[in-house]
Short mmCIF file of C-alpha atoms and ligand atoms in Angstrom, two decimals:
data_model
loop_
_atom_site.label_atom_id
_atom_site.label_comp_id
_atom_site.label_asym_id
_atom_site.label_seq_id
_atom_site.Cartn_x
_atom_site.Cartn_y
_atom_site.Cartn_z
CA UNK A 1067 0.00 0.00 0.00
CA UNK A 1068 1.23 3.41 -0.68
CA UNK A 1069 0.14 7.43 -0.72
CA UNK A 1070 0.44 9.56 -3.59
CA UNK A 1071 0.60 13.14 -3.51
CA UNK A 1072 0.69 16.17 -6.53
CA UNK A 1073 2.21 19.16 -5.38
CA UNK A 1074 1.82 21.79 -8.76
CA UNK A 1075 1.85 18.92 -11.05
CA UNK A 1076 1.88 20.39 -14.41
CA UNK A 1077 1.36 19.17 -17.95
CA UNK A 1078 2.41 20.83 -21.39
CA UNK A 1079 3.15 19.82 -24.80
CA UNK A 1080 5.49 22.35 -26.10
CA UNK A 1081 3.65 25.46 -25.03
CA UNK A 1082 0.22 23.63 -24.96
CA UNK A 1083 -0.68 23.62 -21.16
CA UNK A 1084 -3.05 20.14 -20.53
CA UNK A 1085 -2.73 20.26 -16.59
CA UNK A 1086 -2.26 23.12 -14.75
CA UNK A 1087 -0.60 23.20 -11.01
CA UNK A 1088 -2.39 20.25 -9.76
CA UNK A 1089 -2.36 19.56 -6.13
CA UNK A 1090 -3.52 16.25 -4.35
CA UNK A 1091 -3.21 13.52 -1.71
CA UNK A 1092 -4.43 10.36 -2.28
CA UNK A 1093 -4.15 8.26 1.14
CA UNK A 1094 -2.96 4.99 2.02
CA UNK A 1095 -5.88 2.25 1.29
CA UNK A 1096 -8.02 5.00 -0.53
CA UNK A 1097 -10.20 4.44 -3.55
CA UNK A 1098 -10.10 7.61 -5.55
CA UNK A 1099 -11.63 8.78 -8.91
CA UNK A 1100 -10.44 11.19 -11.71
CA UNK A 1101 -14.01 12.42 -13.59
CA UNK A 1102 -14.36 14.84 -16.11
CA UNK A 1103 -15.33 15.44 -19.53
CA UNK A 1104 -13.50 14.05 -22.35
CA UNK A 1105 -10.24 16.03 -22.91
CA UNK A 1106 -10.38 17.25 -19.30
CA UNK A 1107 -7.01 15.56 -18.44
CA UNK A 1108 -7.85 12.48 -16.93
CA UNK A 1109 -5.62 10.05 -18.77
CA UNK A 1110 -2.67 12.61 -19.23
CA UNK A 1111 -2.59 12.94 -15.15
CA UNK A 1112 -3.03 9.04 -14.51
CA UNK A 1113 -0.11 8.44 -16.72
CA UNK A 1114 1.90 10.91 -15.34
CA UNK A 1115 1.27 8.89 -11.68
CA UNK A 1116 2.43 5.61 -13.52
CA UNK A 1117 5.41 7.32 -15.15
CA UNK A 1118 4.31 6.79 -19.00
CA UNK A 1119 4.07 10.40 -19.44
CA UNK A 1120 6.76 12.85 -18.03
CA UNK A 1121 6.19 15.59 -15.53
CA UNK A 1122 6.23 19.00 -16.30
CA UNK A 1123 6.78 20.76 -13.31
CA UNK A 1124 5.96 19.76 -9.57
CA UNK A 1125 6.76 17.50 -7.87
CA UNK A 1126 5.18 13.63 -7.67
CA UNK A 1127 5.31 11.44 -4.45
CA UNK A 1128 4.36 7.89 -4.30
CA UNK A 1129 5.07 6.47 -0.15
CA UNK A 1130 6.68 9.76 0.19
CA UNK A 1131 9.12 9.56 -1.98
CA UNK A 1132 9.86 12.04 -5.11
CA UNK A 1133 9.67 9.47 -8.62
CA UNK A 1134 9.51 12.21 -10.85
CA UNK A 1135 12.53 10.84 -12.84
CA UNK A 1136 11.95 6.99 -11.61
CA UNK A 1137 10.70 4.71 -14.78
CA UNK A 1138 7.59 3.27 -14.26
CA UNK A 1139 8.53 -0.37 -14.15
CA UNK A 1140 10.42 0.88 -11.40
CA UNK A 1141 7.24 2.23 -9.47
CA UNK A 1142 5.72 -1.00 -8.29
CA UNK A 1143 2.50 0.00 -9.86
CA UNK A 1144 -0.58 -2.28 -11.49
CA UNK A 1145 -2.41 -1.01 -14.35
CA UNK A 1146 -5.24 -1.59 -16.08
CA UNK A 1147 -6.36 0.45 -19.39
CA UNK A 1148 -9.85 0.21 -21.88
CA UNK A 1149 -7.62 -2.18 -24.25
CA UNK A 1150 -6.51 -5.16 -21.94
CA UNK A 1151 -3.40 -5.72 -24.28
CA UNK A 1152 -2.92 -9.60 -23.08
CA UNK A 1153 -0.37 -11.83 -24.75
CA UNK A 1154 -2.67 -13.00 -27.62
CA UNK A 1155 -0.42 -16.54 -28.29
CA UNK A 1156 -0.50 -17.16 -23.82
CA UNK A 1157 -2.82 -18.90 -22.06
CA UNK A 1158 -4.46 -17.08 -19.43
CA UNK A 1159 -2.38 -19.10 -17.12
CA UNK A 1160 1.04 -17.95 -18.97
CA UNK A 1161 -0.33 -14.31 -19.08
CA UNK A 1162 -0.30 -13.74 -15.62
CA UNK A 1163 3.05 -15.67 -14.48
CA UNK A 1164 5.02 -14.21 -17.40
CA UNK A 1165 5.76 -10.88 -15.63
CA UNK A 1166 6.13 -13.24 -12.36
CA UNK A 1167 8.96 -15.03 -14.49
CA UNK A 1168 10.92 -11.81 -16.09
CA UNK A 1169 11.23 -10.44 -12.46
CA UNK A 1170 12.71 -14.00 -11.53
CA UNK A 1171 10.55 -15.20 -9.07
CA UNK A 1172 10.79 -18.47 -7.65
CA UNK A 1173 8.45 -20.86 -9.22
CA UNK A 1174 6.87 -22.11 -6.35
CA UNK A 1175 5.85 -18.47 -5.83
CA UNK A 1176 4.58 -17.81 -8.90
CA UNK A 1177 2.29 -20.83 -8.60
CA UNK A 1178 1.03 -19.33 -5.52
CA UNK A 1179 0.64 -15.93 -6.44
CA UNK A 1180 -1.40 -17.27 -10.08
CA UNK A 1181 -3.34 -19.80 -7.94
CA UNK A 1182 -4.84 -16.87 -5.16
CA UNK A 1183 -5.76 -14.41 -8.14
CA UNK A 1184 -7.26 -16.47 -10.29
CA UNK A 1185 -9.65 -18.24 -6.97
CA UNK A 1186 -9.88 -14.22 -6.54
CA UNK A 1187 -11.43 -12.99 -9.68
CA UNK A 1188 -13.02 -16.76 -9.86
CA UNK A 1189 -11.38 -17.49 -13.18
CA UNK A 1190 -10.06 -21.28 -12.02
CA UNK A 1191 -11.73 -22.58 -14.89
CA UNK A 1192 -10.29 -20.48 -17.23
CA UNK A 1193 -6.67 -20.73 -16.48
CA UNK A 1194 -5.78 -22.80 -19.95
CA UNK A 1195 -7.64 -20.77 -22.34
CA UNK A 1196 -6.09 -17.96 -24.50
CA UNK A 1197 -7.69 -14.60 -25.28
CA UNK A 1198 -9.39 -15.14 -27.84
CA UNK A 1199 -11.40 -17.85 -26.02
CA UNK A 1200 -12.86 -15.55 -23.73
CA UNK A 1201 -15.37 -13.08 -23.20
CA UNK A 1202 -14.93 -9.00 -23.11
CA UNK A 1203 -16.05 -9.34 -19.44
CA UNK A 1204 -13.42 -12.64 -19.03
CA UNK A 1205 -10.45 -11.22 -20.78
CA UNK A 1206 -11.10 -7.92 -18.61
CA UNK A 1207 -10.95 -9.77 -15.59
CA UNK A 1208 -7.65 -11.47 -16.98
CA UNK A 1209 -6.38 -7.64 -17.28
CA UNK A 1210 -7.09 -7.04 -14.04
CA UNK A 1211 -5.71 -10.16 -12.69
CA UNK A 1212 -2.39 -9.61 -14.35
CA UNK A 1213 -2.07 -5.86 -12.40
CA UNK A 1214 -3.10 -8.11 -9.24
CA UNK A 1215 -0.62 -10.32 -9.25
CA UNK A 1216 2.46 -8.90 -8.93
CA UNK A 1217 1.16 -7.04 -5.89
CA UNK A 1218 1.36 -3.87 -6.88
CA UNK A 1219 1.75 -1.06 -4.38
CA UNK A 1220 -1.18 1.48 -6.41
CA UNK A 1221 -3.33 0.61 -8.72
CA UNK A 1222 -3.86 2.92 -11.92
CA UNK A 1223 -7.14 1.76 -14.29
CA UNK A 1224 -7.79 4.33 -16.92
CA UNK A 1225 -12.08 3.86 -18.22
CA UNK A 1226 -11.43 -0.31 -17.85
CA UNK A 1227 -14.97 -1.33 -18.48
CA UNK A 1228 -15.98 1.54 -21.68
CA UNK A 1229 -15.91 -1.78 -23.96
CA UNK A 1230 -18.14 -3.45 -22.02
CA UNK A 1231 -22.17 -3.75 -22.30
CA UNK A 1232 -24.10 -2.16 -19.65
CA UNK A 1233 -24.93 -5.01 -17.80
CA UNK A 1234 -21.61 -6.25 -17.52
CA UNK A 1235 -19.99 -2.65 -17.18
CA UNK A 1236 -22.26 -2.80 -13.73
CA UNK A 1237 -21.55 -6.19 -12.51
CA UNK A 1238 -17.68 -5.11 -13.17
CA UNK A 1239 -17.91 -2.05 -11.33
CA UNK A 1240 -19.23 -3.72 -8.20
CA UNK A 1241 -16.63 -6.71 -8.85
CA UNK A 1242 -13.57 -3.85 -8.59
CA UNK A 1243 -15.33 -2.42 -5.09
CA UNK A 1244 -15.45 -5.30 -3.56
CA UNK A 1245 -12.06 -6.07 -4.62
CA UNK A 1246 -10.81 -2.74 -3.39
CA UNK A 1247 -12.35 -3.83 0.09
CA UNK A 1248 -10.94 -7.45 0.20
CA UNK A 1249 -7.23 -5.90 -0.92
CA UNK A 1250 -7.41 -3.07 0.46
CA UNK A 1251 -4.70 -1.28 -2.19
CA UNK A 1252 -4.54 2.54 -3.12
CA UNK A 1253 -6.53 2.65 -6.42
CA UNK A 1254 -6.88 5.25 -8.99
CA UNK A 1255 -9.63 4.98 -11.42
CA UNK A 1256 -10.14 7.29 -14.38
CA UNK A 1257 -13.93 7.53 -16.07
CA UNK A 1258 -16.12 10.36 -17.80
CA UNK A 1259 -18.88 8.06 -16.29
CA UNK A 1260 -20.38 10.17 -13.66
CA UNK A 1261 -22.54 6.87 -11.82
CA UNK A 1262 -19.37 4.93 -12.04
CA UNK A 1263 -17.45 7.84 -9.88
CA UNK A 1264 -20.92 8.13 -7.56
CA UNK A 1265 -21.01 4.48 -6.65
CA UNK A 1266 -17.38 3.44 -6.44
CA UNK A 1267 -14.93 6.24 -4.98
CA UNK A 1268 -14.14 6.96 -1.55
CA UNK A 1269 -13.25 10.56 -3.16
CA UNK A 1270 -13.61 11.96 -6.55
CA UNK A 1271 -11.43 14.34 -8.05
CA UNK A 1272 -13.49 16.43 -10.85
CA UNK A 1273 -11.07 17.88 -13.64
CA UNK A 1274 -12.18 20.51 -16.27
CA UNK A 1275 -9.86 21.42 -18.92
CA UNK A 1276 -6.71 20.58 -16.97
CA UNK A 1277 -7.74 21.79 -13.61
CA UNK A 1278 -9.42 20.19 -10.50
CA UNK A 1279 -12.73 21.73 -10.13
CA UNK A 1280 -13.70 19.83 -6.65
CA UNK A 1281 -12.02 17.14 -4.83
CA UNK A 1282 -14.89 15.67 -1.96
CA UNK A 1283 -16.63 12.41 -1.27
CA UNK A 1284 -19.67 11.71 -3.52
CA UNK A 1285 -22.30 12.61 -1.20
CA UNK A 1286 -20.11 16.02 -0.56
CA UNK A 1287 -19.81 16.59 -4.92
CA UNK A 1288 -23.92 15.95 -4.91
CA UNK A 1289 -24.91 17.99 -1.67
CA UNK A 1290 -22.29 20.76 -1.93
CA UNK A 1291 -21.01 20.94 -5.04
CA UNK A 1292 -18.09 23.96 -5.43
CA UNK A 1293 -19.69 25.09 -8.93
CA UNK A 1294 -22.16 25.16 -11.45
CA UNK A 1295 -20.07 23.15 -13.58
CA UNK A 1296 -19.83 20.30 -11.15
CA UNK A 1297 -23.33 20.51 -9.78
CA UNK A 1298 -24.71 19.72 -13.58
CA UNK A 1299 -21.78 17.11 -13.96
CA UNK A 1300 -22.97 15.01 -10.81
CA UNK A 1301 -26.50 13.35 -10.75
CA UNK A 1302 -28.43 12.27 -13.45
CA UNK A 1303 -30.86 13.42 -14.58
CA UNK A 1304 -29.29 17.25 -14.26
CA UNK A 1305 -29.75 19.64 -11.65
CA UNK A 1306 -32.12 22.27 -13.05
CA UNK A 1307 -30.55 25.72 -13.37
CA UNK A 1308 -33.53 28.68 -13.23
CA UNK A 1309 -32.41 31.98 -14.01
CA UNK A 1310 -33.04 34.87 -11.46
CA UNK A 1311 -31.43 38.13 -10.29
CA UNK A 1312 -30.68 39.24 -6.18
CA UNK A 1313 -33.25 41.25 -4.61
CA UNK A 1314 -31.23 41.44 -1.08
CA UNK A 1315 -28.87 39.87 0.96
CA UNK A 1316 -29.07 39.31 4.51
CA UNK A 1317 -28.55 37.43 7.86
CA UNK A 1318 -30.43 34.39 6.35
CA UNK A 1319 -29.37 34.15 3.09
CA UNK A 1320 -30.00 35.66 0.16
CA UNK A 1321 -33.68 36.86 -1.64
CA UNK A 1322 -34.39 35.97 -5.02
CA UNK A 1323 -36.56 36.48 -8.13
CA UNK A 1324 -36.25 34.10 -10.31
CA UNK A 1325 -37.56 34.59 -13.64
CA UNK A 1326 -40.13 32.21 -13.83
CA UNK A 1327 -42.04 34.15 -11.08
CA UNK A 1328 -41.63 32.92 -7.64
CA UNK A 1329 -39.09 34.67 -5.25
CA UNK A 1330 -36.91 32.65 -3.01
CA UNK A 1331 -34.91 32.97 0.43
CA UNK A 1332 -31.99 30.80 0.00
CA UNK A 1333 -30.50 30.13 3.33
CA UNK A 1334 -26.79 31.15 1.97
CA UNK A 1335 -23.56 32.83 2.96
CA UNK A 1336 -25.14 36.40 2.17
CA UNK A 1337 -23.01 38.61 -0.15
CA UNK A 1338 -24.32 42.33 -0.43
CA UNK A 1339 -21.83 42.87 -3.87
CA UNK A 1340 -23.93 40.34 -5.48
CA UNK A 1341 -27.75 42.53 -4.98
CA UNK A 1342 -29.28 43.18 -8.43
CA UNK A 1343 -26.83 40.81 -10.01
CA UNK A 1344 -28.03 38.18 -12.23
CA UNK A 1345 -28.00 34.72 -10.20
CA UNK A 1346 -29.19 31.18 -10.91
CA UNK A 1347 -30.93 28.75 -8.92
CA UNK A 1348 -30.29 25.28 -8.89
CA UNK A 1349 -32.66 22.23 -8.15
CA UNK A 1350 -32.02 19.04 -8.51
CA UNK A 1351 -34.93 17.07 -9.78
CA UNK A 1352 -35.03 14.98 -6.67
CA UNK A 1353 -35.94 17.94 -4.27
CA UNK A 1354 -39.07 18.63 -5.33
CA UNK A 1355 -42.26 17.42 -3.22
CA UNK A 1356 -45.96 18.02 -3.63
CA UNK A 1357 -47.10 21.17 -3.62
CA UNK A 1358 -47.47 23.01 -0.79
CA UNK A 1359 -45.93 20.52 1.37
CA UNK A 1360 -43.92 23.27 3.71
CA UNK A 1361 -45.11 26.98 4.42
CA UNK A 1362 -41.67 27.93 3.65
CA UNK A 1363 -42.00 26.17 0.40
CA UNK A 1364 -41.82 28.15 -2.86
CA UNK A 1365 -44.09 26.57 -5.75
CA UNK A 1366 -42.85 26.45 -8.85
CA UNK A 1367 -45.28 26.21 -11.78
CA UNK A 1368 -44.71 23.70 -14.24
CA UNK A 1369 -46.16 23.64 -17.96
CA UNK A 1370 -45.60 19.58 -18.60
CA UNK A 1371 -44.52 17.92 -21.66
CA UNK A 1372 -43.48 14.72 -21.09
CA UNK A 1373 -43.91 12.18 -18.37
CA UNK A 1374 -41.41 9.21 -18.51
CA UNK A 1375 -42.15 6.22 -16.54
CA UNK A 1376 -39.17 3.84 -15.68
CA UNK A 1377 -40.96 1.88 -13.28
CA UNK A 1378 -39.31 2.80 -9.51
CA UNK A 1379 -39.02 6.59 -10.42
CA UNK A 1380 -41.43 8.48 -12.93
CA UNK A 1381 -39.85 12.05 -14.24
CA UNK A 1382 -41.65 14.64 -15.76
CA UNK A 1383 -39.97 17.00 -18.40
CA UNK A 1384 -41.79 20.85 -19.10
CA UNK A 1385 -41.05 24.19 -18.43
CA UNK A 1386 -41.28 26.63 -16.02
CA UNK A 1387 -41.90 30.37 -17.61
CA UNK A 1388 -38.81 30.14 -20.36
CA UNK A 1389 -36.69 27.55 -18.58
CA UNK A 1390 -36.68 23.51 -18.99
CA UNK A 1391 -37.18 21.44 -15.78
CA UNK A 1392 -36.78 17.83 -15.13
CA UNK A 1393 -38.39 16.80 -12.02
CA UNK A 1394 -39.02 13.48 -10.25
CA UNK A 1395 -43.09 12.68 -9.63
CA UNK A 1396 -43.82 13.41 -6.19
CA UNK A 1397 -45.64 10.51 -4.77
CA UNK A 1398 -48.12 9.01 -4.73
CA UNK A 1399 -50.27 10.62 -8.22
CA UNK A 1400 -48.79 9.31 -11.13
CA UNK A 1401 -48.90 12.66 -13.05
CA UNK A 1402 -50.55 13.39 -16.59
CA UNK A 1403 -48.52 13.56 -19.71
CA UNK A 1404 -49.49 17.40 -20.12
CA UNK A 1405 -51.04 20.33 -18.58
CA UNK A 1406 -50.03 22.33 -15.31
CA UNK A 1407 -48.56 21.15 -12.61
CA UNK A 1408 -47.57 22.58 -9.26
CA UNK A 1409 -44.58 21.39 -7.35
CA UNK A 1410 -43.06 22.61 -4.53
CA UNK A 1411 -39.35 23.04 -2.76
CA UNK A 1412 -37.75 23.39 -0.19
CA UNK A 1413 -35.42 26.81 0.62
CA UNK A 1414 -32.83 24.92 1.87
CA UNK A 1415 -32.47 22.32 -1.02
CA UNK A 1416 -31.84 24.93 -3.48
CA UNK A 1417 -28.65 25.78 -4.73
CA UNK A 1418 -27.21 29.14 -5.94
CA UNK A 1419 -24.00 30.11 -8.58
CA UNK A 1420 -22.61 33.73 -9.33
CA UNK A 1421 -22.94 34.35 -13.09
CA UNK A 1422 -19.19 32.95 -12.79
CA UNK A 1423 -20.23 29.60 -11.78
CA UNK A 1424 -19.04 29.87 -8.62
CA UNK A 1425 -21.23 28.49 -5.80
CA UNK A 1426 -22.57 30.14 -2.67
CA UNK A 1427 -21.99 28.41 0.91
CA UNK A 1428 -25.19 26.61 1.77
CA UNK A 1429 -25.59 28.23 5.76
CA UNK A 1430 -27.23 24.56 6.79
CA UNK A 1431 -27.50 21.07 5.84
CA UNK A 1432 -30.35 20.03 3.34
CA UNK A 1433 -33.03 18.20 5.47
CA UNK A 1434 -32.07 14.69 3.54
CA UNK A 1435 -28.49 15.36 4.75
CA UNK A 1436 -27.28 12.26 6.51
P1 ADP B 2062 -9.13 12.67 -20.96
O1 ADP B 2062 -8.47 11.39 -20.56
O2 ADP B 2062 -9.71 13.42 -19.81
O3 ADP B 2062 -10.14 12.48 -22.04
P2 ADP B 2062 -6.49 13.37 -21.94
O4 ADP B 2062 -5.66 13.36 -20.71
O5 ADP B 2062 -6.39 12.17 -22.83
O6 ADP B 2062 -8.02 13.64 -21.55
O7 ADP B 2062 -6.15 14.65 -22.80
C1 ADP B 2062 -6.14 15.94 -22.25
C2 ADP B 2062 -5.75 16.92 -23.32
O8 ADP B 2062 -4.41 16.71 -23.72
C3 ADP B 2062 -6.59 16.81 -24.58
O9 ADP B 2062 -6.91 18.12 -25.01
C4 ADP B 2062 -5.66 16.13 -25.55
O10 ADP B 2062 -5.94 16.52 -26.87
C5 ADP B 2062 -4.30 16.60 -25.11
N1 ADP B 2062 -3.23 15.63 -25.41
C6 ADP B 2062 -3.17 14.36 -24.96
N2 ADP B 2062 -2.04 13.74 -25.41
C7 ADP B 2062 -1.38 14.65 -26.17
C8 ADP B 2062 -0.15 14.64 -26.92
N3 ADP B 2062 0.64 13.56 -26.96
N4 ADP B 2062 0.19 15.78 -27.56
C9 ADP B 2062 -0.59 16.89 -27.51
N5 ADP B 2062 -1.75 16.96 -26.81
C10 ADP B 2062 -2.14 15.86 -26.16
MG1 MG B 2063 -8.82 9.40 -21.22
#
């Protein structure tokens, strides 16, 4: 097991800046992901960590020690990319002790070592078979089993499971968890897959065009996200952004009219520079309840095009005045596929970001905060 840290880890091809002054600790044992947008950096900054891609400027650490100039066989890392890249002409068997061989391990240990990952990934039966014998979901497994094996101190896995179908891309995803948990290792994982950062990381590191926007546990990114940018990037289906200016600022927050109609009090960090500045709101489509299900409540008026019904959740599309808004069906009344509707939220569930994208300081917890 090992830390890593970033301190002003930079990035440039010839005068091309890709990563700019990145700073980061990733702690013994802890399951982080990189998410962002495609282009956003992801891969570069990975394979800076596992020394395919040289540093910049800044310094790296891996167990406290600078590797900046070390050569990646010689950081004792496992990794894992989209293409598994296994010896085509060795059996599965022969593709995991191969590595175990070059680095002349006794054979009795390689036997070992081949014998626990294989029980571990549950690919026994599969041991004599080559590549091309196997499955996407199979020969992934074999990719990861080869990183296992030679007991890697971090391990790096840039988007493993994009070539996968959904179904499998999910049982895969809860497969590398619980392998996380039984090993325990430092892992890295880089995606552009939003649920697969929710559901797996410990923390998740959200990069934008070669910066980190946020670095916070999932249910941190969802309840208080640091920007506009990474409140629409986390959750599914998309926080709804309302346009509105301020009307005032004060002890409890801050006042305002949004241009759909209602005004709100959102119970923020009050800023008086930002009165009569244009502001938007932000709900996500979970926080909305049956209208008027709080005093405090402000109803927002929905014109309804679209219902969707996916069985545990129903959401309904319209608009409210000029703006598009997704929001989950209250229970119990199945909505209509048209006409008005009135829902209702909650003051304190309701997000707010500067026409910069920056986000206001939420003064209390949302009442689903756990
Ligand atoms: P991500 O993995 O988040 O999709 P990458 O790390 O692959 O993003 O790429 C980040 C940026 O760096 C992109 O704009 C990409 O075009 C650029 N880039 C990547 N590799 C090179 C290279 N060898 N030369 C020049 N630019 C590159
Ligand atoms: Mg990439």
């Amino acid at each position: 097991m090992a830390n890593v840290r970033l301190e002003g880890v930079k990035k440039a091809y010839g005068t091309i800046e890709i990563l700019r002054n990145i700073d980061l600790t990733i702690d013994h044992g802890e399951f982080v992901v990189f998410v962002g947008p495609s282009g956003s950096g992801k891969s570069t900054l990975l394979r800076m960590i596992g020394g395919l891609e040289r540093i910049s400027g800044g310094r790296l650490l891996i167990d406290n020690e600078v590797v900046n100039n070390v050569d990646a066989a010689d950081r004792n890392l496992g990794m894992v990319f989209q293409s598994y890249a296994l010896y085509p002409h060795m059996t599965v068997r022969e593709n995991f002790a191969f590595p175990l061989r070059m680095a002349k391990m006794a054979r009795a240990e390689i036997k070992t070592r081949v014998a626990e990952t294989s029980s571990l990934l549950q690919i026994d039966h599969l041991l004599d078979r080559k590549p091309r014998q196997l499955s996407g979901g199979q020969r992934q497994r074999v990719a990861i089993g080869r990183a296992i094996v030679r007991q890697p101190k971090v391990f790096l896995f840039d988007e493993p499971l994009s070539n996968l179908d959904t179904e499998l891309r999910v049982q895969m995803r809860v497969q590398i968890a619980k392998l996380h948990k039984q090993l325990g290792n430092t892992m890295i994982y880089v995606t552009h897959d939003q649920i697969e950062a929710m559901t797996m990381a410990d923390k998740i590191v959200v990069l934008k065009d070669g910066n980190i926007e946020q670095v916070g546990s999932p249910h941190d990114l969802y309840h208080n996200p640091a920007s506009r940018f990474v409140a629409g990037f986390i959750g599914s289906p998309k926080m709804n952004f309302l346009d509105g200016h301020v009307e005032a600022a004060h002890e409890g927050g801050m006042d305002v009219k949004l241009e759909a109609g209602a005004t709100v009090s959102v119970p923020v960090q009050p800023d008086q520079r930002l009165v009569g500045k244009p502001i938007t709101l932000g709900i996500r489509p979970d926080d909305f309840s049956q209208s008027p299900a709080q005093e405090t409540d402000i109803a927002i008026e929905l014109d309804v095009d679209f219902v969707e019904h996916l069985g545990s959740v129903t959401y309904i599309y319209g608009n409210a005045g000029k703006q598009t808004v997704v929001a989950k069906a209250p229970k119990p009344a199945p909505p209509k596929g048209s006409g008005k509707l009135r829902l209702a939220v909650s003051p304190a569930d309701c997000h707010l970001f500067t026409s910069n994208g920056r986000a206001l300081r939420r003064l209390r917890a949302p009442a689903d905060w756990s």
